[in-house]
Short mmCIF file of C-alpha atoms in Angstrom, two decimals:
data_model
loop_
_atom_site.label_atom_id
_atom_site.label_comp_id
_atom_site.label_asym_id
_atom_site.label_seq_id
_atom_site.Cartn_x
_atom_site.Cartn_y
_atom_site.Cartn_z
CA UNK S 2 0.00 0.00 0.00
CA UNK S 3 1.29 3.59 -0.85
CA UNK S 4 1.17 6.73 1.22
CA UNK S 5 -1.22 9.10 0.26
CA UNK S 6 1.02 11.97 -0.48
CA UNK S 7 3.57 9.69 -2.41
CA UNK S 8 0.91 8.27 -4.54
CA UNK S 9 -0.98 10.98 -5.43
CA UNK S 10 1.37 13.32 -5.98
CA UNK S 11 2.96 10.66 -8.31
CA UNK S 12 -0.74 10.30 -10.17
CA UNK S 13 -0.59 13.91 -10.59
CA UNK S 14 2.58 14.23 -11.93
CA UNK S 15 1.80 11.11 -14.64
CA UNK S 16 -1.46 12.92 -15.53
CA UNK S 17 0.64 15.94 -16.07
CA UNK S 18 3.31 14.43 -17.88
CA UNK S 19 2.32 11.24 -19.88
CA UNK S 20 0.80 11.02 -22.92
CA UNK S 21 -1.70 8.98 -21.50
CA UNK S 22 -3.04 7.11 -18.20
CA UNK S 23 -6.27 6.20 -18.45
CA UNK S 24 -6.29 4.39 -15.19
CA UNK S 25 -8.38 4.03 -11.93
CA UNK S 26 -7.21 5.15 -8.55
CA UNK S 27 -8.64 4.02 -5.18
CA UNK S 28 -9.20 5.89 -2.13
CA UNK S 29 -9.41 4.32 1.09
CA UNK S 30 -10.68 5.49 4.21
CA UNK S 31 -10.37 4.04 7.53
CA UNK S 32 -12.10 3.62 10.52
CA UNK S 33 -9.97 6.41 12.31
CA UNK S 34 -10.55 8.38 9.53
CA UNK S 35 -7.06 8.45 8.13
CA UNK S 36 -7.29 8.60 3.66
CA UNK S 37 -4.79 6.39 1.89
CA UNK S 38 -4.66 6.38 -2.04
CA UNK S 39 -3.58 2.67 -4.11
CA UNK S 40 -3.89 1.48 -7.07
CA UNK S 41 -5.88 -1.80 -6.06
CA UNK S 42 -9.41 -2.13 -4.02
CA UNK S 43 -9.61 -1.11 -0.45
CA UNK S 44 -9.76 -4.06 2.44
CA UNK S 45 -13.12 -4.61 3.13
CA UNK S 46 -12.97 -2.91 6.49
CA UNK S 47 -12.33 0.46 4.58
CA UNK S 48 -14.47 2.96 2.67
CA UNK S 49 -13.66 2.80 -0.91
CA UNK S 50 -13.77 5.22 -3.59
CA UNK S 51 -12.43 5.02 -6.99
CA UNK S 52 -11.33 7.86 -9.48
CA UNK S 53 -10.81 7.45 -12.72
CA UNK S 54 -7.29 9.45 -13.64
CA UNK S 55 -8.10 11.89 -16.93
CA UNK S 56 -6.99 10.78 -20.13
CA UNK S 57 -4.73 13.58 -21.04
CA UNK S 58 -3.44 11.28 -24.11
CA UNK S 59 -3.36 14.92 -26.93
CA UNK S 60 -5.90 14.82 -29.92
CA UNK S 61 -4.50 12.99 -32.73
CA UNK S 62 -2.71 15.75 -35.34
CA UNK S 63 -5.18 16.14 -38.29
CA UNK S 64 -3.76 14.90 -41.22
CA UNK S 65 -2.87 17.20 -43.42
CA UNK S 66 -4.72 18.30 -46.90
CA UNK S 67 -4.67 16.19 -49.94
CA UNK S 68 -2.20 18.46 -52.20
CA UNK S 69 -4.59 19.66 -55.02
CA UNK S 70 -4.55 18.17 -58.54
CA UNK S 71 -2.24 19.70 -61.10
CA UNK S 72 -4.99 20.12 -63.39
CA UNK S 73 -6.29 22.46 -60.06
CA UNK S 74 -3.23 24.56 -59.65
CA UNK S 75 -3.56 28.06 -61.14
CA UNK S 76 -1.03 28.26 -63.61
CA UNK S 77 0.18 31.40 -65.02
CA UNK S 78 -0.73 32.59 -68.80
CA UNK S 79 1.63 32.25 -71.22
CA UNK S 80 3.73 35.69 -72.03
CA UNK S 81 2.00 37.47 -74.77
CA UNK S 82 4.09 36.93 -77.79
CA UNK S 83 5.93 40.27 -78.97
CA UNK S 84 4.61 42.16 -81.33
CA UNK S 85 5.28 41.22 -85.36
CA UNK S 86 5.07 44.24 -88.08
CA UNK S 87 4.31 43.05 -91.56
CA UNK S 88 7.75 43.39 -93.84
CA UNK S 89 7.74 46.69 -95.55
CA UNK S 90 8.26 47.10 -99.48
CA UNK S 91 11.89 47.77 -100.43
CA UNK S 92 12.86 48.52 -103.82
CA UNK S 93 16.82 48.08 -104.97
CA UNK S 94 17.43 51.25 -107.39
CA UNK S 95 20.04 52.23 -109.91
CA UNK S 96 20.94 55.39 -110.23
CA UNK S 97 21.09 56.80 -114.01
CA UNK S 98 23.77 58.98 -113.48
CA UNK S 99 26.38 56.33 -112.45
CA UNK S 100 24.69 52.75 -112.61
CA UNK S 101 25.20 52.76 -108.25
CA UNK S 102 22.51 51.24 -106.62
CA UNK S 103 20.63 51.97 -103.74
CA UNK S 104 17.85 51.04 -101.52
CA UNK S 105 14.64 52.62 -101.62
CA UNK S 106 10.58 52.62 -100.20
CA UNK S 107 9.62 54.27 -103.52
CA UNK S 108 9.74 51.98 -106.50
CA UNK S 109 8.81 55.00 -109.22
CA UNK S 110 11.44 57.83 -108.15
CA UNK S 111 10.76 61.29 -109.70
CA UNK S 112 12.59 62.18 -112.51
CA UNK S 113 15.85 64.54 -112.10
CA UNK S 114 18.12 66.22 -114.07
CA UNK S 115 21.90 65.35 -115.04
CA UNK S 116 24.32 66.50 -117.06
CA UNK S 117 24.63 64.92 -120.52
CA UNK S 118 27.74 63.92 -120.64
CA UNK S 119 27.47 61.88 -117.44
CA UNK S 120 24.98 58.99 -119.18
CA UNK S 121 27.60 56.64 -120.45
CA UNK S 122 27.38 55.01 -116.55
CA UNK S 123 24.38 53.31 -117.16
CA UNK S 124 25.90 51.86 -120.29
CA UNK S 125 23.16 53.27 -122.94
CA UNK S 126 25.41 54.70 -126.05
CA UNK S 127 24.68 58.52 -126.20
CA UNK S 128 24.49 57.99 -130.10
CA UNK S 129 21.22 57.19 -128.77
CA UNK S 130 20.23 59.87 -127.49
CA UNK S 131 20.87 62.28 -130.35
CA UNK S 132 18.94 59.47 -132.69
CA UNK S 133 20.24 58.59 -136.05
CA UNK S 134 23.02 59.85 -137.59
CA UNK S 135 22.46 63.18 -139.33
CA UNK S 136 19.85 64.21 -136.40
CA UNK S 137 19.54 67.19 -134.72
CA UNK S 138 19.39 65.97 -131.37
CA UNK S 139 17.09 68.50 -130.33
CA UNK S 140 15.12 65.25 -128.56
CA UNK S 141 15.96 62.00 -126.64
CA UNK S 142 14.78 58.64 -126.77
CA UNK S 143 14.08 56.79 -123.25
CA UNK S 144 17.35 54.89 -122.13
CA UNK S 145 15.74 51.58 -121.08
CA UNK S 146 14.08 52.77 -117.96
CA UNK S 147 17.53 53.85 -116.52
CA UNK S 148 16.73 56.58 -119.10
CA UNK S 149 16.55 59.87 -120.51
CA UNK S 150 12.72 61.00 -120.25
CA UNK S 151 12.67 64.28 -123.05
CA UNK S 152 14.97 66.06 -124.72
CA UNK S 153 18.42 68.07 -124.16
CA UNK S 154 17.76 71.41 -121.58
CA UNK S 155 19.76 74.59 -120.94
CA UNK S 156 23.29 73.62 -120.53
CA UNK S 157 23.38 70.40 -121.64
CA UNK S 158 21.11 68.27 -118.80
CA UNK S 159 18.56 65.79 -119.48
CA UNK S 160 15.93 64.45 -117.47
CA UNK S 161 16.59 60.73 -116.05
CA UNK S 162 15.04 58.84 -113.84
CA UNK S 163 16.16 55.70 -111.69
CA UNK S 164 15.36 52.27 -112.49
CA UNK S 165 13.81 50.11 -109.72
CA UNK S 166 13.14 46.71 -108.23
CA UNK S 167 11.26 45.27 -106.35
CA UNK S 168 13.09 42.67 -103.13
CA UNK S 169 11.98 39.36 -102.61
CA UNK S 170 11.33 38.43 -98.64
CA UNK S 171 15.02 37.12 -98.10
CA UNK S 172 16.37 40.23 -99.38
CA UNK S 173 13.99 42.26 -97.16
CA UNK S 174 15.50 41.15 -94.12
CA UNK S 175 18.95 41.18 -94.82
CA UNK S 176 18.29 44.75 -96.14
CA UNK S 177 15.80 45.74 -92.74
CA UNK S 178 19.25 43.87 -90.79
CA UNK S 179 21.47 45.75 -92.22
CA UNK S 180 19.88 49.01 -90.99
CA UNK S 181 19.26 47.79 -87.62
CA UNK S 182 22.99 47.15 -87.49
CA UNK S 183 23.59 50.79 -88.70
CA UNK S 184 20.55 52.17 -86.20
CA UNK S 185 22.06 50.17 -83.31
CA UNK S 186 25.30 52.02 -84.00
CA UNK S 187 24.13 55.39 -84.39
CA UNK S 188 21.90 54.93 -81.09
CA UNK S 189 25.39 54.00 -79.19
CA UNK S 190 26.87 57.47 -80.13
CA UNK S 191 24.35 59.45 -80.17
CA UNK S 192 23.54 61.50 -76.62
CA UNK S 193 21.16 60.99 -74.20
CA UNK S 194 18.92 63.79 -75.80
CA UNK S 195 19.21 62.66 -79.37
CA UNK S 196 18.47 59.29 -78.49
CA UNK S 197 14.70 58.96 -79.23
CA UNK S 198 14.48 58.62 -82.92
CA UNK S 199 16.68 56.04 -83.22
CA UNK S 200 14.87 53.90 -80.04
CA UNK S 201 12.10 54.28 -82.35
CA UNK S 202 13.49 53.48 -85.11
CA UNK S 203 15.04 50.40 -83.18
CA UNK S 204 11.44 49.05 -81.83
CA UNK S 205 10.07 49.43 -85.93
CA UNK S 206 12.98 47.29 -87.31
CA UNK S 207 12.67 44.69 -84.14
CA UNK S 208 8.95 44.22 -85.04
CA UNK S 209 9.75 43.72 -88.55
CA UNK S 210 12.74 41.21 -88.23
CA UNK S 211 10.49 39.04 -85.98
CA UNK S 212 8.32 38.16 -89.23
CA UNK S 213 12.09 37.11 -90.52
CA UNK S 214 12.28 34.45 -87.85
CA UNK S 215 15.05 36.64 -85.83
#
């Protein structure tokens, strides 16, 4: 049999301490009165009563969420693609004067005027101009497009006029490539303050490459 202050002073320290107890306690009382706490009945000669220690076993720990279904997980949107521009039309000119060529948006160039004598460039014989032999040469036939478009004016000019044409897709983009290599380097010397045109310049020409697969 144990004391009553040993015993339940060492119920209350399990209750306090265990996980669980879960068992019953018995309190005995004798005839001269004196209270004695075990852990099995009381004699017969004794007053008996039994408590029942609390459980203080903790609540199980909730299991946690099922993790939600891929298909349920907010996903981002896909970046916007950036922006295409269609490919602009770009004409490859020759100049009548000297047979150089150039590149151009404008695949019918005004006419302009040049000095006679400067024609044999573009590889038309200036008999031509002056029409048969024994002619005048007061008027001038059309050098194949790379031409003469009317007759001789003051000081010996004549009016001419650029032949043009047009670029196929592949020679778009090396042409619009070639520019944004010559933008990109302008744009690195210029200063802060004359910066904007070519930025703009830069975005155009980005948007257009893009529909060249670069």
């Amino acid at each position: 049999m144990t004391s009553l202050r040993t015993l339940f002073a060492g119920c209350l320290l399990l209750a306090g301490t265990t996980p669980a107890i879960g068992e019953t306690v018995y309190k005995c009382t004798g005839a001269n009165g004196a209270v004695t706490y075990q852990d099995a009945p009381c004699p017969r000669a004794q007053k008996q009563q039994s408590i029942q220690l609390v459980d203080r076993q903790p609540a199980p720990t909730p299991a946690p969420p099922p993790a939600p279904a891929a298909s349920d997980v907010a996903t981002a949107p896909p970046a916007a693609p950036a922006p295409t521009a269609p490919l602009p039309v770009l004409y490859q000119c020759q100049r009548a004067t000297d047979g150089k060529t150039y590149l151009s948006r404008n695949g019918d160039p005004q006419p302009y005027q040049a000095p006679f004598g400067v024609l044999g460039a573009v590889q038309t014989p200036l008999a031509s101009v002056y029409g048969p032999g024994g002619g005048g040469g007061a008027s001038a036939p059309e050098l194949n497009r790379g031409k003469v478009t009317s007759g001789l004016v003051a000081n010996n000019y004549v009016w001419v006029q650029d032949v043009c044409r047009a670029l196929g897709p592949q020679e778009t983009c090396e042409a619009l490539q070639d520019e944004y290599d010559e933008n990109e380097h302008k744009l690195k010397q210029a200063f802060k303050s004359e910066q904007a045109p070519f930025e703009k310049r830069e975005a155009e020409l980005q948007a257009q490459l893009r529909d060249c697969g670069g």
